[in-house]
Short mmCIF file of C-alpha atoms and ligand atoms in Angstrom, two decimals:
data_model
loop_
_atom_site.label_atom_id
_atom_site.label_comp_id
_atom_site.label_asym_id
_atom_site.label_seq_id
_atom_site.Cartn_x
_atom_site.Cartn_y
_atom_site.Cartn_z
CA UNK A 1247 -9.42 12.65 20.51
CA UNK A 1248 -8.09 15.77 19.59
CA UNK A 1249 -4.38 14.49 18.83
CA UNK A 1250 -5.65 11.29 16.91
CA UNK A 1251 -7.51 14.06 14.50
CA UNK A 1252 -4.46 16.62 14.75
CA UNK A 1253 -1.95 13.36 13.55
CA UNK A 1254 -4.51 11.94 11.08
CA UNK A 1255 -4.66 15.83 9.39
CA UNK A 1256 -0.61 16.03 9.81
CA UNK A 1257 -0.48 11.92 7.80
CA UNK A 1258 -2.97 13.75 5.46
CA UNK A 1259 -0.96 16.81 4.07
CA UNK A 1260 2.06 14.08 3.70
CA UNK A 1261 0.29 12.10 1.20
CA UNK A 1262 0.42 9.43 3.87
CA UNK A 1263 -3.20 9.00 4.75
CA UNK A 1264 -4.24 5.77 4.42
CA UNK A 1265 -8.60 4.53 3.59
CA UNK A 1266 -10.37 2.26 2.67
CA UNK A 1267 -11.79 0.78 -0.37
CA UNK A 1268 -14.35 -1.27 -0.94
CA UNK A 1269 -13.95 -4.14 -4.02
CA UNK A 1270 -16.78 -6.59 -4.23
CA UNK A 1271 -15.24 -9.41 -5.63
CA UNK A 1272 -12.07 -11.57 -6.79
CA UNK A 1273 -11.71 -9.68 -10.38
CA UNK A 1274 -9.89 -10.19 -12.37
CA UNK A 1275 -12.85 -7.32 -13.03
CA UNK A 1276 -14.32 -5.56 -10.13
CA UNK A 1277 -16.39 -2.80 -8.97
CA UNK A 1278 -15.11 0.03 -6.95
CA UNK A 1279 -17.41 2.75 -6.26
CA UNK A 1280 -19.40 1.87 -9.39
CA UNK A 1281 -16.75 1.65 -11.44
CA UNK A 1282 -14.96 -0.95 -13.25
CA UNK A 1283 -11.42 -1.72 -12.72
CA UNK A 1284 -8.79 -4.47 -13.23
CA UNK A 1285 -7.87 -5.92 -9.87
CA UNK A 1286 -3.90 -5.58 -10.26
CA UNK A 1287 -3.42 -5.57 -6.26
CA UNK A 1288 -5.09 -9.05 -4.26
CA UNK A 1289 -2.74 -11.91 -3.53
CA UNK A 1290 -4.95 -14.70 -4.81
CA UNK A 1291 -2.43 -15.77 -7.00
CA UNK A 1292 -3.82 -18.40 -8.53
CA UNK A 1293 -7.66 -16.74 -9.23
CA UNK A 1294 -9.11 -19.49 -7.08
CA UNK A 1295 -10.79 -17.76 -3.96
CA UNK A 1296 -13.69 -18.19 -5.68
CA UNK A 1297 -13.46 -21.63 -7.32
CA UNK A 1298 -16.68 -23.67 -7.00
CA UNK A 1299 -14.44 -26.70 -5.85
CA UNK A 1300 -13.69 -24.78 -2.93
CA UNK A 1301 -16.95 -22.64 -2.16
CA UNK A 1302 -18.46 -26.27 -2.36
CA UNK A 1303 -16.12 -27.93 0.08
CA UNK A 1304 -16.89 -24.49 2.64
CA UNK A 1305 -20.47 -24.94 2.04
CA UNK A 1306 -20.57 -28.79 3.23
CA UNK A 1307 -18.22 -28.56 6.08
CA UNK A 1308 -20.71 -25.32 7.40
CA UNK A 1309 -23.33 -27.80 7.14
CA UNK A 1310 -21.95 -30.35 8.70
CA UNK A 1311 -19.91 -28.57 11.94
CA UNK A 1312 -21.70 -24.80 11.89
CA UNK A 1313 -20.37 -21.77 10.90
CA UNK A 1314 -18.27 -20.97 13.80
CA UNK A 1315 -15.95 -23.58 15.83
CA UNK A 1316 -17.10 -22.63 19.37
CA UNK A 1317 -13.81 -22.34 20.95
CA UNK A 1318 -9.79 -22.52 20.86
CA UNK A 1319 -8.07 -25.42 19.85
CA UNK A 1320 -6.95 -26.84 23.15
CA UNK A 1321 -10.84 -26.50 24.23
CA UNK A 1322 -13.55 -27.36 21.83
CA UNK A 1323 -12.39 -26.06 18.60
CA UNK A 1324 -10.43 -28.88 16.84
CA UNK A 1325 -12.82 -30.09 14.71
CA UNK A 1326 -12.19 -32.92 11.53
CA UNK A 1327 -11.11 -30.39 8.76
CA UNK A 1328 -8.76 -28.93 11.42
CA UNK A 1329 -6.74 -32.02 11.52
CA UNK A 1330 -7.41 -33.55 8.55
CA UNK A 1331 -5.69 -30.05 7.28
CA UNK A 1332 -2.63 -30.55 9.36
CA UNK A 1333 -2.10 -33.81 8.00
CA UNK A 1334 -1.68 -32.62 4.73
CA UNK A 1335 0.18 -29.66 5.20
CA UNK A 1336 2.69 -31.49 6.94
CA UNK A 1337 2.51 -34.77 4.18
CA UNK A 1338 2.86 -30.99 1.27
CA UNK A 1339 5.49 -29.80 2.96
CA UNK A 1340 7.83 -33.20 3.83
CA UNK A 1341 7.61 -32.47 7.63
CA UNK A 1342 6.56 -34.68 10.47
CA UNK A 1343 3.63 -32.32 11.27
CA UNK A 1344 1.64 -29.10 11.17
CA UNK A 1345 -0.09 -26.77 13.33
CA UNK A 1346 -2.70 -24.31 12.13
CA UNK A 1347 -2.96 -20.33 13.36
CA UNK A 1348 -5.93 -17.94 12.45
CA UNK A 1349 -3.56 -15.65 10.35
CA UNK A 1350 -0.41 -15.47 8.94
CA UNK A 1351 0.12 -12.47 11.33
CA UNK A 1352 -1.19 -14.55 14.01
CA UNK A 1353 1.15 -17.36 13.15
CA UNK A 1354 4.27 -15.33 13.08
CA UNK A 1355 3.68 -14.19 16.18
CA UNK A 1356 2.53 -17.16 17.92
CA UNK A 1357 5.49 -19.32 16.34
CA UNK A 1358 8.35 -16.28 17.26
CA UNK A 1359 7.06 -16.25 20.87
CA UNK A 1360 6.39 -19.96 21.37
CA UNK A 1361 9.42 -21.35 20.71
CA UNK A 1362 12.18 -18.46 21.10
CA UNK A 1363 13.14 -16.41 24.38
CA UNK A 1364 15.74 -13.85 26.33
CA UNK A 1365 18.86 -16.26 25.97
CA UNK A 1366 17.94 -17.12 21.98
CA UNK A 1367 19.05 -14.32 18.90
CA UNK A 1368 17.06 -14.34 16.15
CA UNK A 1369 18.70 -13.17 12.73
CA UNK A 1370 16.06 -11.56 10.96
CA UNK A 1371 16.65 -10.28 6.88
CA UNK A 1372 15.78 -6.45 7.14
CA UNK A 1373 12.75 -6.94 4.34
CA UNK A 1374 10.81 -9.15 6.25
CA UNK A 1375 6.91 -8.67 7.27
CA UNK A 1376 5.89 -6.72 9.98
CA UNK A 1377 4.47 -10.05 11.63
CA UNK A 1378 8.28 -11.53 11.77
CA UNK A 1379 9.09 -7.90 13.26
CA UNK A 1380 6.10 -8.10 15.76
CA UNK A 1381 6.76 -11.77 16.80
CA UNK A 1382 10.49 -10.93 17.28
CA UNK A 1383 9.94 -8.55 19.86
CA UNK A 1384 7.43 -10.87 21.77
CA UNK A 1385 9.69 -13.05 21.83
CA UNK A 1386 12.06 -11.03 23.42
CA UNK A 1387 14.81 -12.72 21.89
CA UNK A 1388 18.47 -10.54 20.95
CA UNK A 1389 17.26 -9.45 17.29
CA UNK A 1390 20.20 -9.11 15.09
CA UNK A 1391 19.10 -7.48 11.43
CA UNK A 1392 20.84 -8.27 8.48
CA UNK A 1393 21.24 -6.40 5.15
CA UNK A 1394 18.21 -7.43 2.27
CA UNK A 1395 19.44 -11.02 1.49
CA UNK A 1396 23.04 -10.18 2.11
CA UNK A 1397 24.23 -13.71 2.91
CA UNK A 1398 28.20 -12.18 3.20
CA UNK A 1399 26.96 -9.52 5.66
CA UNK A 1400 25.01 -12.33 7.73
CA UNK A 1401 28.01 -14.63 8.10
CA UNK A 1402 29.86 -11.88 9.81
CA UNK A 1403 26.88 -10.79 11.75
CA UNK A 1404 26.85 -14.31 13.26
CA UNK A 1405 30.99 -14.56 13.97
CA UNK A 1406 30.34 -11.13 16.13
CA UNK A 1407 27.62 -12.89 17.99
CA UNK A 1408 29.73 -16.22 18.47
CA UNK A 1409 31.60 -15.50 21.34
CA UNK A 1410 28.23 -14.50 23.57
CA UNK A 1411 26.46 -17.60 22.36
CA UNK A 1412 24.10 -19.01 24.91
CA UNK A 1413 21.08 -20.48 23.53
CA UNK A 1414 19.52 -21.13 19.96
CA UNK A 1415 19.74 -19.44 17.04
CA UNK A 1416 17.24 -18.53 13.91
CA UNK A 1417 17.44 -16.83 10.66
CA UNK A 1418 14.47 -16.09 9.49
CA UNK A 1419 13.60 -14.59 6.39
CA UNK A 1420 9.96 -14.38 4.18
CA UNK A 1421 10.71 -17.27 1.54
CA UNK A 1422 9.31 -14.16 -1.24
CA UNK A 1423 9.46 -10.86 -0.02
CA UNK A 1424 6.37 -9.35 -0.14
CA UNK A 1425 6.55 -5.66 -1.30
CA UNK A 1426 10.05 -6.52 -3.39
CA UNK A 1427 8.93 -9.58 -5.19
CA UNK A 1428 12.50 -11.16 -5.26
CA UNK A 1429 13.08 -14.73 -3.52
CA UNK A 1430 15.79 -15.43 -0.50
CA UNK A 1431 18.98 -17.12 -1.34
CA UNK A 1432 17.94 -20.31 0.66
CA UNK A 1433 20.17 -22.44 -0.58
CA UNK A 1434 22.74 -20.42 0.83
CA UNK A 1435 21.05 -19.18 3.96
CA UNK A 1436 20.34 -23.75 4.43
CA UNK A 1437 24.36 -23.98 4.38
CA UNK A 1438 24.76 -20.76 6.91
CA UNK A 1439 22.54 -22.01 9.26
CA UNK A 1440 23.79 -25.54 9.21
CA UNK A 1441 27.16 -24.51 9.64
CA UNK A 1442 26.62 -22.92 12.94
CA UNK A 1443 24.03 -25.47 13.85
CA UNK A 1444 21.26 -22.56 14.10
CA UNK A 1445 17.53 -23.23 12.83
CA UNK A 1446 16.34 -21.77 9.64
CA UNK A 1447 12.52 -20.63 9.55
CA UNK A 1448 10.90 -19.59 5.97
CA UNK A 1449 7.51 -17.28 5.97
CA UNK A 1450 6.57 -18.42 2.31
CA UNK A 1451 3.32 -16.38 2.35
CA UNK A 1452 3.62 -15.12 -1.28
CA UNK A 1453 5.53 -19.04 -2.22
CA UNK A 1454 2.49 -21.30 -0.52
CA UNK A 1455 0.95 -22.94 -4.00
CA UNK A 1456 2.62 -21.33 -6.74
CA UNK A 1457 6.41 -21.11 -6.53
CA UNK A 1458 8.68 -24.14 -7.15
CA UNK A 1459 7.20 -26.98 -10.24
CA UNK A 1460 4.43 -28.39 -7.95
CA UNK A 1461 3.86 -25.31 -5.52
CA UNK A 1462 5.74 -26.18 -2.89
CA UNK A 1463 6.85 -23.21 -2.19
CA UNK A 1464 10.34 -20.83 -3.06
CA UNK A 1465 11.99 -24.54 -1.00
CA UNK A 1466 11.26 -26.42 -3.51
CA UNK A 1467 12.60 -23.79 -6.13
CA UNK A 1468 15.74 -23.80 -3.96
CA UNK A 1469 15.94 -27.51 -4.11
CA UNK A 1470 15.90 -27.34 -0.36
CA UNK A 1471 13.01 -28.08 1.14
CA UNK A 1472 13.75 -31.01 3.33
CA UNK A 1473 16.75 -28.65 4.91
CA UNK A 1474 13.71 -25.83 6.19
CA UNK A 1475 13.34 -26.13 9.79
CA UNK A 1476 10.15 -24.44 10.13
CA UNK A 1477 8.00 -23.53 6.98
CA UNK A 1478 5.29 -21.22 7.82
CA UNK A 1479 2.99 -19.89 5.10
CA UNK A 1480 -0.95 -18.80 4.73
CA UNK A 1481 -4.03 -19.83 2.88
CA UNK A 1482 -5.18 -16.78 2.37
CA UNK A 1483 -3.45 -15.77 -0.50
CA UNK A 1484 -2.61 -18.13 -3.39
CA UNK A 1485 -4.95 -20.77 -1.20
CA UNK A 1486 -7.63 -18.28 -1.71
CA UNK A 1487 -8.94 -19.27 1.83
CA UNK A 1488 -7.73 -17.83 5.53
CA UNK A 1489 -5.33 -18.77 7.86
CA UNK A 1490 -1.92 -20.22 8.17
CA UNK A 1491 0.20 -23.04 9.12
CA UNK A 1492 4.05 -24.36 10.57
CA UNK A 1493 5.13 -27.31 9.29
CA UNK A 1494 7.76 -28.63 11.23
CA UNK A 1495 9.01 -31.93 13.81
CA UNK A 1496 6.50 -33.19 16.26
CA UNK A 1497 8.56 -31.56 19.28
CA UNK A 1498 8.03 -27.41 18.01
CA UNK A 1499 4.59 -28.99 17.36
CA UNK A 1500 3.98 -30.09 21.05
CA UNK A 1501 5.72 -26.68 21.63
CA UNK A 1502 3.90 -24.44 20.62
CA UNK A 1503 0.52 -26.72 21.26
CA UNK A 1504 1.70 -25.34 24.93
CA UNK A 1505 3.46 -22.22 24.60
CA UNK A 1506 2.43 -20.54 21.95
CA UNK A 1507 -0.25 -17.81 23.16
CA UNK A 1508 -1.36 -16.84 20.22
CA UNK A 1509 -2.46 -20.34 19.48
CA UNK A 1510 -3.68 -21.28 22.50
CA UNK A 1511 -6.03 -18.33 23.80
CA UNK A 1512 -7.96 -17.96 20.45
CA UNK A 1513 -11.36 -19.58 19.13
CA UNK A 1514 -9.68 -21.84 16.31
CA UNK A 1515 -10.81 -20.95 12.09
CA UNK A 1516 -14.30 -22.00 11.65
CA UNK A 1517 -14.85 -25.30 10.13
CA UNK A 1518 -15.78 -24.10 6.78
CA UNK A 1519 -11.79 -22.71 6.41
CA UNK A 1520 -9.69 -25.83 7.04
CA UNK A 1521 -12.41 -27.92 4.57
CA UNK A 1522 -12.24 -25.20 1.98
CA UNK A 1523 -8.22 -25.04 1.99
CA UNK A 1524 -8.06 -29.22 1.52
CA UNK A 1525 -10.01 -28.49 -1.73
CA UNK A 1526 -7.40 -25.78 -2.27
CA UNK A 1527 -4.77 -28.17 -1.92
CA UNK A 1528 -6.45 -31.12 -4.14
CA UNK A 1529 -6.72 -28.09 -7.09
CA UNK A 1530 -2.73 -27.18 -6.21
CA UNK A 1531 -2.23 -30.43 -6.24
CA UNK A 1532 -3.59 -31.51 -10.01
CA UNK A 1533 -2.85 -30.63 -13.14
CA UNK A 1534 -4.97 -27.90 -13.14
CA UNK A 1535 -3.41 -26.69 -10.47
CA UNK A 1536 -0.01 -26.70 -13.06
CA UNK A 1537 -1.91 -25.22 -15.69
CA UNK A 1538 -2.94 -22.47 -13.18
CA UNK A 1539 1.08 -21.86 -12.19
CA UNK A 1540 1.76 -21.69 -16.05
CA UNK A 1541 -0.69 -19.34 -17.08
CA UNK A 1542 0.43 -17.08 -13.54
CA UNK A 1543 4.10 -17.84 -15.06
CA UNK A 1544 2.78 -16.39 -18.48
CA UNK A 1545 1.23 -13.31 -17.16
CA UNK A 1546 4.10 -12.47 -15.27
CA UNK A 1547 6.44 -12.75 -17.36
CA UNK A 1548 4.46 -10.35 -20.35
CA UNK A 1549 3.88 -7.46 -17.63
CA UNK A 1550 7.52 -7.36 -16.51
CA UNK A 1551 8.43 -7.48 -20.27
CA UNK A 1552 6.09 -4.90 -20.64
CA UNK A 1553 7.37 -2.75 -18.02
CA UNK A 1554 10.56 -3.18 -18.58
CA UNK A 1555 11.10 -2.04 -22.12
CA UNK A 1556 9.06 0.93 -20.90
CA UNK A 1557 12.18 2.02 -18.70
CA UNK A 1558 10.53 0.90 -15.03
CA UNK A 1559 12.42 0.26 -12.65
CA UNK A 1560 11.17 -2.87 -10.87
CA UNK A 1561 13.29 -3.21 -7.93
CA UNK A 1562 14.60 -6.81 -8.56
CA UNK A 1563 11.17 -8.78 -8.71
CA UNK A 1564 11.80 -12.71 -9.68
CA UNK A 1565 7.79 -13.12 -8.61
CA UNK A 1566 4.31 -12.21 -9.56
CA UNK A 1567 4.49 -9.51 -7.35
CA UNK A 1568 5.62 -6.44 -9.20
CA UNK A 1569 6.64 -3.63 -7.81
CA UNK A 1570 7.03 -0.19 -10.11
CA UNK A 1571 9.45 2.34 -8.17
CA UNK A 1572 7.57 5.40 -8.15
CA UNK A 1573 9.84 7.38 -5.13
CA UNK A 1574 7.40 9.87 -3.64
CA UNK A 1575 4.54 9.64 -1.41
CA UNK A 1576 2.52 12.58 -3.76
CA UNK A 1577 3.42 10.94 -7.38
CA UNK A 1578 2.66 7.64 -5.98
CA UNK A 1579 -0.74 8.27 -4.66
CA UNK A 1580 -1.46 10.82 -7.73
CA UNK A 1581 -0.85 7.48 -10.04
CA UNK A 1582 -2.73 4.89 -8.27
CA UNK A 1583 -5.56 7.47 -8.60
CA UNK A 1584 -5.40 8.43 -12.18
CA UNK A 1585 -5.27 4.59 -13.09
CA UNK A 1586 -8.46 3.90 -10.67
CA UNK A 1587 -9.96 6.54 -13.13
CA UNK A 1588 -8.16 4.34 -15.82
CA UNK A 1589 -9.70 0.96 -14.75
CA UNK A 1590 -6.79 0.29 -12.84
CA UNK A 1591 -6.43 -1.00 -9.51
CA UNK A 1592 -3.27 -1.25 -7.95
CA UNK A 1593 -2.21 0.19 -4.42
CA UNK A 1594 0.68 2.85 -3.52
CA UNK A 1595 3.06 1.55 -1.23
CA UNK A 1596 4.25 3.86 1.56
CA UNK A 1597 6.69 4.13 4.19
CA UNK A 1598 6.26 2.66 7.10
CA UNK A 1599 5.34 -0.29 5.23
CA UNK A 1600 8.23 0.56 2.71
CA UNK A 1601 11.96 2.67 4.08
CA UNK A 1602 11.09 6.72 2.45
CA UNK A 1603 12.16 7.05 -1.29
CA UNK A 1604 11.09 3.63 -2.11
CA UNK A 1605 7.44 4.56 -2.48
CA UNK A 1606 5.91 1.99 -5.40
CA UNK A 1607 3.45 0.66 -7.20
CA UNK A 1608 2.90 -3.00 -6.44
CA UNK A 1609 1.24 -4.98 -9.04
CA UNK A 1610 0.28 -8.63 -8.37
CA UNK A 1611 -0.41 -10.38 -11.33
CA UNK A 1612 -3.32 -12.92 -10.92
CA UNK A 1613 -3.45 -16.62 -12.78
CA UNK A 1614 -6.84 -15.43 -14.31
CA UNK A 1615 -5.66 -11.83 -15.96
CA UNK A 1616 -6.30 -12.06 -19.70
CA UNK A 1617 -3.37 -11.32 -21.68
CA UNK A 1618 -5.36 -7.87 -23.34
CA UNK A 1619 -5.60 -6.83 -20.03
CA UNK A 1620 -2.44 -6.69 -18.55
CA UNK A 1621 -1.60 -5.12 -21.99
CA UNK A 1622 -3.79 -2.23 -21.25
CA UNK A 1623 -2.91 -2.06 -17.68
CA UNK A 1624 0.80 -1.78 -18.50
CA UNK A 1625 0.35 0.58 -20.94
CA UNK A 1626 -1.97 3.11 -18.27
CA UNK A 1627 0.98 2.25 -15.71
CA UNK A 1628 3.85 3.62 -17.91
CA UNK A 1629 1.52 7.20 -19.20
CA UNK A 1630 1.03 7.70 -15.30
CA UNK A 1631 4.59 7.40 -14.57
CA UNK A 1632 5.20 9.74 -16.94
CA UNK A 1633 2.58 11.80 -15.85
CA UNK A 1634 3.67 11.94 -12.33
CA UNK A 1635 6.82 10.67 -11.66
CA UNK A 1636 9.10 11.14 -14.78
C1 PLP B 807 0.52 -11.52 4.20
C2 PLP B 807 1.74 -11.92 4.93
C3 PLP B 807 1.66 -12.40 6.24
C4 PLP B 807 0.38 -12.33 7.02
O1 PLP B 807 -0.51 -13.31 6.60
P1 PLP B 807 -2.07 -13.07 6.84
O2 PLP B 807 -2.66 -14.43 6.73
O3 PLP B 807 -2.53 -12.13 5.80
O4 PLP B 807 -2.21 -12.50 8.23
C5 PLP B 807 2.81 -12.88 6.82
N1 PLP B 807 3.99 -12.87 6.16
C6 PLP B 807 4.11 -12.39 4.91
C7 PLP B 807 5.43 -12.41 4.24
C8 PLP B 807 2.99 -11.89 4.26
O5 PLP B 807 3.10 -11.37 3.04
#
């Protein structure tokens, strides 16, 4: 007990403590400890977590099945909205199927470990999400790192491991990085891994719904969907529900149906989940669902104009997620406080989530921010930075 306190007081005088908040709702207004603040931080992209179309569909399905599904997947727990889900994932995605997990963390994990072992080497971009990191090493796979998107630096990396070669080989890479906010070159990266007959996985957690004209994700904005050998994303960010998915051919399916542990010894999403993401898929789907992308499109682009002519530095972002460089652990923390007291909220980024000197703001812009808003918001942002960090 006494060294958890002794390391918690050490994280504490580096600025690296991290707490809790709590929000009590979807914003784009919310309440934090009785105040009121402009959510600039949640991932729900599209402003549709709480969407009656989807509320409605959780509502029914509870009725119908109960709130919770009883048991895993290969027991009890596959239930209608389960595989009516799949379905069409798999039909969204142009793949032959789909298999759901309880969490994108879950699913990266359970997809890494399923399918991938010892004799495999997994070439893994060195932004990627924790969960990639974490299912890497359960697989136990030879995990090669390459440079941020460096698709040079990854040919040679895979020339070196050529001679050695015994069984299959991944790159994997998040389809939008997720504290960056630029995209992977997978046009590129679909040529690489065709070229040395290797498999090419995408985590398009921050793509899922609003990148590419119809949502498809950052494959369709490549133009390369169809060339994706496993598509993983979530629904609980721009789907505004929980959970994730792989798309991918009926054998991984069947793979990992068997092999992935993850998947297999864990009571499956309630009901409610799967019947509530189909709704989020008919509203991705429509033209509101278009209309929604536009107006995320919109918002984006006036808060990076914003930020940009004040002089920010915004680390390459191509995405709604937009992150402000602010260096430090101190200055970073001492601004995402001053613009909670402005009716701000964003979070500070901090190593280990980020490498040290890349400490940042990271502002996700939401589908339902009003233009005055983000205004406001970017205007607060640029007085703390040069308040703090100038
Ligand atoms: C959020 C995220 C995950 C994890 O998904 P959860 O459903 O939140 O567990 C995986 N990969 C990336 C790139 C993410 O941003």
């Amino acid at each position: 007990m006494r060294n958890w306190q002794a390391r918690l007081d050490q994280l504490s005088q580096q600025g690296m403590l991290r707490s809790l908040r709590v929000v009590d709702g979807q914003g784009p207004k919310v309440n934090i400890n009785g105040r009121e603040a402009l959510l600039l931080c949640s991932n729900n992209y599209l402003g549709i977590a709480d969407h009656p179309a989807l509320t409605e569909a959780m509502l029914i399905a509870t009725r119908q099945y109960g709130t919770g599904s009883g048991a895993s997947r290969l027991v009890s727990g596959t239930m209608p909205p389960h595989a009516a889900l799949e379905e069409r994932i798999a039909f969204f995605k142009g793949s032959a199927a789909a298999l759901l997990f309880n969490s994108g963390y879950v699913a990266n994990t359970g997809i890494l470990q399923g399918l991938f072992g010892p004799d495999d080497v997994i070439f893994s971009d060195e932004l990627n999400h924790a969960s990639i990191i974490d299912g890497c090493r359960l697989a136990r796979a030879r995990t090669v790192v390459y440079p941020h998107c460096d698709v040079a630096a990854l040919t040679e990396l895979m020339a070196d491991e050529k001679p050695h070669r015994k069984g299959r080989w991944l790159i994997v890479t998040d389809g939008v990085f997720s504290m960056d906010g630029d995209k992977a070159p997978l046009a590129e990266l679909c040529d690489l891994k065709e070229e040395h007959d290797a498999l090419l996985m995408v985590d398009d957690a921050h793509g899922t719904g609003v990148i590419g004209k119809e949502g498809r994700g950052t494959g369709e904005y490549f133009d390369c969907l169809d060339r994706i050998d496993l598509h993983m994303g979530t629904l609980g960010k721009a789907l505004g529900c929980a959970g994730a998915y792989l798309a991918a051919e009926q054998v991984v399916i069947d793979t990992l149906i068997n092999n992935s542990r993850a998947f297999i010894f864990s009571t499956s999403l309630p009901p409610g989940v799967p019947a509530a993401a189909m709704a989020a898929f008919d509203l991705v789907d429509s033209e509101e669902g278009c209309r929604l992308r536009d107006k995320l499109e919109a918002n984006r682009k006036q808060l990076v104009g914003l930020l940009t002519a004040g002089g920010m530095d915004l680390l390459g972002s191509t995405t709604q997620i937009v992150p402000v460089l602010s260096k430090d652990p101190e200055p970073t923390m001492k601004m995402t406080g001053r613009l909670l007291e402005d009716g701000i909220f964003l979070q500070g980024i901090r190593p280990p989530t980020v490498a040290p000197g890349l400490c940042r703001l990271r502002a996700t812009v939401m589908a339902s921010h009003e233009s005055v808003d983000l205004e406001r918001a970017a205007k607060m942002i640029l007085a703390a930075h040069k308040e703090f960090s100038g």
